[in-house]
Amino acid sequence: MFLPRRKSTVVPLVCFIALSLWYFNYLQPTVGPLLPSTQQQAASHRVASGQEPSAPNAPVSAFIDGHYDPSAAVTKPSDRYPVQSLIRLPVGPPDNIPKIQHSFGTETQKEKAEREQRLTAVKDSFVHSWEGYRKYAWKKDELAPIQGGHATTFGGWGATLVDSLDTLWMMGLIEDFEAAVEAIKEIDLSKAKLQLLNVFETTIRYLGGLLGAYDLSGGRYPILLDKAKEVGDFLYGAFDTPNRLPVTRWDWEAARKGAEQEASDVALLAEVGSLTLEFTRLAQLTNDDKYFDAVQRISDVLDQQQNKTTLPGLWPVIMDAKRGKFADVGYTLGGMADSAYEYLPKQHMLLGGLTQQYQKMYEATLTPITKHIFFRAMNPENKEILVSGSVRVNENAGAIVPDFKAQHLGCFTGGMIGIGAKIFDRPDDLQTARRLVDGCIWVYNHTQTGIMPEIFQMVPCKDDLCKWDEDWWLRTVGIRTDKTEEFFQSMTEVTKGRWVAENQRLPQGFSSIPDRRYILRPEAIESVFVFYRITGEKEYQDAAWRMFTAIERHTRTNIANAAIQDVTMTSPPKDDRMESFWLAETLKYFYAIFADPAVLSLDDYVLNKSSTTKGDSGHGPGAFKASNPVDIYRSHISELLAPVAQKPAKDIYDRLAWTQTFDKGDLGLAVPSLRVPPKEATAKAAEWSANFPSSDLVEKPVVAGTFLQFFFKPQPLMGLIVPSILRKKTVYGTNPKLGLRDESDPSKGKKRIIVEFSSPNIAKPFHAGHLRSTIIGGFLANLYEAAGWDVLRMNYLGDWGRQFGLLAEAYNMYGSEDKLQKDPIGHLFDIYVAINQVSKPEEDEIKEKKEQLKKASEMGRDTTALEKEIEQLESKSVNEKARQYFKRMEDGDDAALALWKRFRDLSIERYKRTYSRLNIHYDEYSGESQVEMERMERAAQQLAKSGVSETSEGAVIVDLTKNPKTKKLGKALVRKKDGSSLYLTRDIGEAVKRHELYQFDKMIYVVASQQDLHLAQLFKILELMGHQDVAEKCQHINFGMVQGMSTRKGTVKFLDDILRDVGEKMHEVMQKNDTKYQQVENPEQTADTLGITAVMVQDMSGKRVNNYEFSLERMTSFEGDTGPYLQYAHARLCSITRKAGLSAEDLEAADLSLLQESHAINLVRALSSWPDVVQNTLKTQEPVTVLAYLFKMTHMLSSSYDVLKVVGSEPEVKKARMALYEAARQVLNNGMKLLGLSPVERSARGTPDLL
């Protein structure tokens, strides 16, 4: 019996796929397709070039370089059983599918080196096999890896070539990829080398391979989609049956000649039920619902029959496709059934969650699967592992008979259950997934080769404890053996089992191995990869490495890699066979598990059965239609204007800019920016506007001098934006693709940024002087995270220096262990103030004596006694004792360092509590103390060796005044006369250390503008030292000071005190409205949140570099653009939601065409610009960019309430308005959280009931 093999196409998840649905289908009923289909584009090009062919029914591939090639055309007969009514792709914006992939932290240099070494080894293995294929089997289905021949197994069209495209691209083998693309042009579907084609295999290897390569390469190679459509049209003929279910073993030539055909009454479940992903993706890319209709009919049959089988919830292996029924009694998730189950959660993701059918079907399988198919296997380590077996149902007795026979192919189940656990919010299922994956790893680890066999049996647990019982294992082996030799008759089952186990090389736990081969299958590594990406647990990477090295060791040949015959032999013989999935899947997953987590991210891709597809291509680097709906309009305008202006669409796209006010349009274009001479620009603007074609999305552009103003048509915009926000929720406005090192090649991973901010001094309270750095830095970290960067939040503490010696002396003089335990920060501050009160008079006296010494010396007097007196004063001074104590710290004195560490640890714990109130967290608490002396010495030596530094009066300096370009930077002191280090020395060493350790792409220092010179000197010195690569990645984000909050001479205002005072003020305001106050669940907490918002918003209300006056009265007001006003606006929207009493389903079903008022139209125009605002903020790096947008949008909201009333309006109007308000609330919520604020749902300020 044929066992269909699993393959792996990756089809993009909601970020692009669902957008494609939404983009091409959601708008289609009202505005038509936004972009022409591939065929339409090709046709328009041929018309323009005067090459319109006269063969309208020929496939796209019949046109090579614009010329019709008759030999490439496949004659396509009319359908004998045409579809009367197409099932269309579900429409609407995608659902908010939960995140799957683990949030990976920063790896160490050692971890990175190990990972990259493994990655290289996998790539080398791929290249070895690929070069063998190119040399001995180019354009053939399979390579014979021992003899160097080839085999025709899947139509003869080059299965390995097509199937491997996505892996080539992912590994960066672009020349090989392009050579393969050229070869694909020669595929001729009229000349298959097999009479009967396996529709399933042809779909996953060819259609999946082409679609995957097209998506992953960003649509750069249109021939791939052309060929995919040709393959789809070819295979579509297999569905031309009375019930539209496909012929799985298809006589394609007879069908082409018009022979009648019908689906088989004996078909394999996997071959019928595993076509959905490829055909659905083809429908999305071509905007042709016929492909989706073909496979959705199969899904509907499975849905209808799911609870009518002999084991309700599951489908048996054999299907009567002719009648659309099931009568078989054998059930498994292994061969012949596997991918029909695997595709259920993946189809849900591919469709963006727009239908619940596939979730329902998947969840209906879980109970019978976990109860009857999965079993716990007994093993010597007593490890909790699960194995996927099979069962038969005794129709007469109704008994379910288990068969503990497992398959390598069944190892996909761990990944399937893991993905289902995440996307369907079933956390308990994750443990089941873990045990399944661990089971497959266990089998790999326990054979003689370290490789899993094709088919094997294990011993199920005999009780719930599942403790290892060797006699039980041997007895089971003895019972299961079919040997009947005479000498067995006198043996006990245990003795017989021992003999069989020894002679058949059965590892402990295995009861038999019916098929000992390994044919280079991918299922085990696929699930190990998936589970590693879900959990982030390195043990799964290590397991993958053991698997890879074992496979490579036993399967490698001089030409490529070959299947082996017996995994229980230490030197197994090889078979001359290498199926295409070795390159297309197995090595792809081995590569991906050691690649950067952004490569093949489970949050960006759906893994199906034959290659890797990546979504969203646009005209330029700013085109992100999935995350920014306005990019749809940019693309649309660019394509319409390009032929009119005779300018490249990409150039137009790049120059379409947002406007400051809606009266100037939604997008604007400066005509001179397209290299139009200024004198001609006005006339060209008028000409282009007059000739601009009619559009369902935008009005004809308005001419304003040399500018064109584009206004979006209200209803299509409403229908696009509001559902998009309601579906995307918290991710609306974010764009993770911006953080990729290469948007077209995710395998290069995410860009990494370090944001250093806050940086208070240890053992001192967190005062307002650190406030701005903390707020701005926290915002920037959020911003880059929303843009998909790998963000490392770092707090570089002032935790080293003479002040610690001073603090230690203070603790010796005034310290109290009891007070330190009760209030560590307060007590340390008190004693620090006390010691300064002692040291200040000493310093004043020494200073006065030195003045006397100077005058005496100038007058020629004897100064010996005075010098001795000064020396004695200095030696006895507190500052000298502090200097000596700090010297002990620098020398590594254990006692001195222990006290310092205690102060540091206590301070950090207090800081963490303060930071949590501001929604701030850190990935690393670094500090001056963490810069090793050796590193500073190395930096000093490098400065001297390169001639950058010089000695001046005993100190070491860098004189930047010698170069006219850096003259303003002055002279930088690197080391004092006494040899002690300075901030600059440490900063140089720390910057180089961070670059070596984290390999960052950007590092931001969020430091006050008073440090402009210091940071400028740092960056320039790094450059002069030879670290230009580091210097170019560093940026200083500066800011002005908070005035009216002195931190010296008794007027200190600590942040905790400030937040307490503002919170109390907010509480007083809230209590003025007793009715509303009583409705607030936790008024003190709400007041605290409002107070924190007041402080943060006041800080962010102007440009960073501006100073501002701290004003308690102004910041706590609900009037004007303040934090409390912003919170009130959010709380008011929440109040409307509560009073409306509508469900999420009601809002999704709202008729948005009822929103005709100008207030509604302008509000949705504002909401549409939110993703642009976020992207623009990455350029400005100003919190006020976001804040100004939120205030502008909330003012629009406020002016709308009297016009767009919810309560009391007609039911359908109520739904539509509430959908708009909920979209506005979501955007406001997203913006506030980006700023680091915590939106409240009740503010206790009066909310008008008229809404």
CSV table of C-alpha atoms in Angstrom, one decimal, residues 980-1145:
chain,number,residue,atom,x,y,z
A,980,SER,CA,42.8,56.6,37.6
A,981,SER,CA,40.2,56.0,35.0
A,982,LEU,CA,37.4,58.4,33.9
A,983,TYR,CA,33.9,58.0,32.6
A,984,LEU,CA,35.2,58.4,29.0
A,985,THR,CA,37.7,55.6,29.5
A,986,ARG,CA,35.0,53.3,30.8
A,987,ASP,CA,32.6,54.3,28.1
A,988,ILE,CA,35.1,53.4,25.3
A,989,GLY,CA,35.7,50.0,26.8
A,990,GLU,CA,32.0,49.4,27.4
A,991,ALA,CA,31.0,50.3,23.8
A,992,VAL,CA,33.6,47.9,22.3
A,993,LYS,CA,32.5,45.2,24.7
A,994,ARG,CA,28.9,45.6,23.9
A,995,HIS,CA,29.5,45.4,20.1
A,996,GLU,CA,31.6,42.2,20.6
A,997,LEU,CA,29.0,40.7,22.9
A,998,TYR,CA,25.7,41.6,21.3
A,999,GLN,CA,26.7,42.4,17.7
A,1000,PHE,CA,24.2,45.2,17.7
A,1001,ASP,CA,23.0,47.1,14.6
A,1002,LYS,CA,22.3,50.2,16.5
A,1003,MET,CA,22.9,51.5,20.0
A,1004,ILE,CA,21.1,54.5,21.5
A,1005,TYR,CA,22.3,56.5,24.5
A,1006,VAL,CA,19.4,58.4,26.1
A,1007,VAL,CA,21.3,61.0,28.0
A,1008,ALA,CA,20.7,64.7,28.8
A,1009,SER,CA,21.9,67.4,26.4
A,1010,GLN,CA,24.5,68.5,29.0
A,1011,GLN,CA,26.4,65.4,27.9
A,1012,ASP,CA,26.4,66.3,24.2
A,1013,LEU,CA,30.1,67.0,24.2
A,1014,HIS,CA,31.0,63.8,26.1
A,1015,LEU,CA,29.0,61.6,23.7
A,1016,ALA,CA,30.4,63.4,20.7
A,1017,GLN,CA,33.9,62.9,22.0
A,1018,LEU,CA,33.2,59.2,22.7
A,1019,PHE,CA,31.9,58.5,19.2
A,1020,LYS,CA,34.8,60.4,17.5
A,1021,ILE,CA,37.4,58.7,19.6
A,1022,LEU,CA,36.0,55.2,18.8
A,1023,GLU,CA,36.2,56.1,15.1
A,1024,LEU,CA,39.8,57.3,15.5
A,1025,MET,CA,40.7,54.1,17.3
A,1026,GLY,CA,39.7,52.0,14.4
A,1027,HIS,CA,36.2,51.2,15.6
A,1028,GLN,CA,34.4,53.1,12.9
A,1029,ASP,CA,31.9,50.3,12.6
A,1030,VAL,CA,30.9,50.7,16.3
A,1031,ALA,CA,30.8,54.5,16.1
A,1032,GLU,CA,28.6,54.6,13.1
A,1033,LYS,CA,26.0,52.5,14.9
A,1034,CYS,CA,25.9,54.7,18.0
A,1035,GLN,CA,23.4,57.5,18.5
A,1036,HIS,CA,22.9,60.0,21.2
A,1037,ILE,CA,19.3,60.8,22.0
A,1038,ASN,CA,19.5,64.0,24.0
A,1039,PHE,CA,16.9,66.0,25.9
A,1040,GLY,CA,16.5,69.2,27.8
A,1041,MET,CA,16.0,69.6,31.6
A,1042,VAL,CA,13.0,69.7,33.9
A,1043,GLN,CA,13.0,73.2,35.5
A,1044,GLY,CA,11.7,73.9,38.9
A,1045,MET,CA,12.9,70.6,40.3
A,1046,SER,CA,16.4,71.2,41.6
A,1047,THR,CA,18.1,68.1,42.9
A,1048,ARG,CA,20.7,69.9,45.1
A,1049,LYS,CA,21.0,71.9,48.3
A,1050,GLY,CA,17.9,70.7,50.0
A,1051,THR,CA,15.4,71.1,47.3
A,1052,VAL,CA,15.5,67.5,46.1
A,1053,LYS,CA,12.2,66.0,44.8
A,1054,PHE,CA,12.4,62.3,44.4
A,1055,LEU,CA,10.4,60.5,41.8
A,1056,ASP,CA,8.5,58.4,44.2
A,1057,ASP,CA,7.5,61.6,46.1
A,1058,ILE,CA,6.4,63.3,42.9
A,1059,LEU,CA,4.3,60.3,41.8
A,1060,ARG,CA,2.7,60.2,45.3
A,1061,ASP,CA,1.9,63.9,45.2
A,1062,VAL,CA,0.4,63.7,41.7
A,1063,GLY,CA,-1.6,60.6,42.5
A,1064,GLU,CA,-3.1,62.3,45.6
A,1065,LYS,CA,-4.0,65.3,43.4
A,1066,MET,CA,-5.7,63.0,40.9
A,1067,HIS,CA,-7.6,61.3,43.7
A,1068,GLU,CA,-8.9,64.7,44.9
A,1069,VAL,CA,-10.2,65.5,41.4
A,1070,MET,CA,-11.9,62.0,41.1
A,1071,GLN,CA,-13.7,62.5,44.4
A,1072,LYS,CA,-15.4,65.6,43.1
A,1073,ASN,CA,-17.8,63.4,41.1
A,1074,ASP,CA,-19.0,61.0,43.8
A,1075,THR,CA,-21.4,59.1,41.4
A,1076,LYS,CA,-18.6,58.3,39.0
A,1077,TYR,CA,-16.1,57.8,41.8
A,1078,GLN,CA,-18.3,55.0,43.3
A,1079,GLN,CA,-18.2,53.1,39.9
A,1080,VAL,CA,-14.4,52.9,40.0
A,1081,GLU,CA,-13.3,49.5,41.2
A,1082,ASN,CA,-10.0,50.6,42.7
A,1083,PRO,CA,-10.0,54.4,42.9
A,1084,GLU,CA,-6.6,54.7,44.6
A,1085,GLN,CA,-4.9,52.6,41.9
A,1086,THR,CA,-6.7,54.5,39.2
A,1087,ALA,CA,-5.6,57.8,40.7
A,1088,ASP,CA,-2.0,56.5,40.8
A,1089,THR,CA,-2.2,55.5,37.1
A,1090,LEU,CA,-3.7,58.9,36.2
A,1091,GLY,CA,-0.9,60.6,38.2
A,1092,ILE,CA,1.8,58.7,36.4
A,1093,THR,CA,0.2,59.5,33.1
A,1094,ALA,CA,0.1,63.2,34.0
A,1095,VAL,CA,3.8,63.2,34.7
A,1096,MET,CA,4.8,61.2,31.6
A,1097,VAL,CA,2.6,63.2,29.2
A,1098,GLN,CA,3.8,66.5,30.4
A,1099,ASP,CA,7.3,65.2,29.8
A,1100,MET,CA,6.5,64.1,26.3
A,1101,SER,CA,4.4,67.1,25.2
A,1102,GLY,CA,7.3,69.0,23.6
A,1103,LYS,CA,10.3,68.2,21.6
A,1104,ARG,CA,13.0,66.3,23.5
A,1105,VAL,CA,15.6,69.0,23.4
A,1106,ASN,CA,13.3,71.6,24.9
A,1107,ASN,CA,13.4,72.4,28.7
A,1108,TYR,CA,10.1,72.5,30.4
A,1109,GLU,CA,8.7,73.9,33.6
A,1110,PHE,CA,7.4,71.2,36.0
A,1111,SER,CA,3.8,72.3,36.9
A,1112,LEU,CA,1.6,70.1,39.2
A,1113,GLU,CA,-1.5,72.2,38.5
A,1114,ARG,CA,-1.2,72.1,34.7
A,1115,MET,CA,-0.3,68.4,34.4
A,1116,THR,CA,-3.2,67.2,36.6
A,1117,SER,CA,-5.8,69.2,34.7
A,1118,PHE,CA,-8.5,67.4,32.6
A,1119,GLU,CA,-8.6,70.5,30.4
A,1120,GLY,CA,-6.2,70.9,27.5
A,1121,ASP,CA,-3.7,68.4,26.1
A,1122,THR,CA,-2.8,66.6,29.3
A,1123,GLY,CA,-2.4,63.1,30.5
A,1124,PRO,CA,-5.7,63.1,32.4
A,1125,TYR,CA,-7.5,64.3,29.3
A,1126,LEU,CA,-6.1,61.4,27.3
A,1127,GLN,CA,-7.1,58.9,30.0
A,1128,TYR,CA,-10.6,60.5,30.1
A,1129,ALA,CA,-10.9,60.2,26.3
A,1130,HIS,CA,-10.1,56.4,26.6
A,1131,ALA,CA,-12.4,56.0,29.6
A,1132,ARG,CA,-15.2,57.8,27.8
A,1133,LEU,CA,-14.9,55.4,24.8
A,1134,CYS,CA,-15.0,52.4,27.3
A,1135,SER,CA,-18.2,53.9,28.8
A,1136,ILE,CA,-19.8,54.1,25.4
A,1137,THR,CA,-18.9,50.4,24.8
A,1138,ARG,CA,-20.5,49.4,28.2
A,1139,LYS,CA,-23.7,51.4,27.5
A,1140,ALA,CA,-24.1,50.1,24.0
A,1141,GLY,CA,-24.1,46.5,25.1
A,1142,LEU,CA,-23.0,45.2,21.7
A,1143,SER,CA,-20.9,42.1,21.2
A,1144,ALA,CA,-17.8,41.8,19.1
A,1145,GLU,CA,-19.8,39.8,16.6
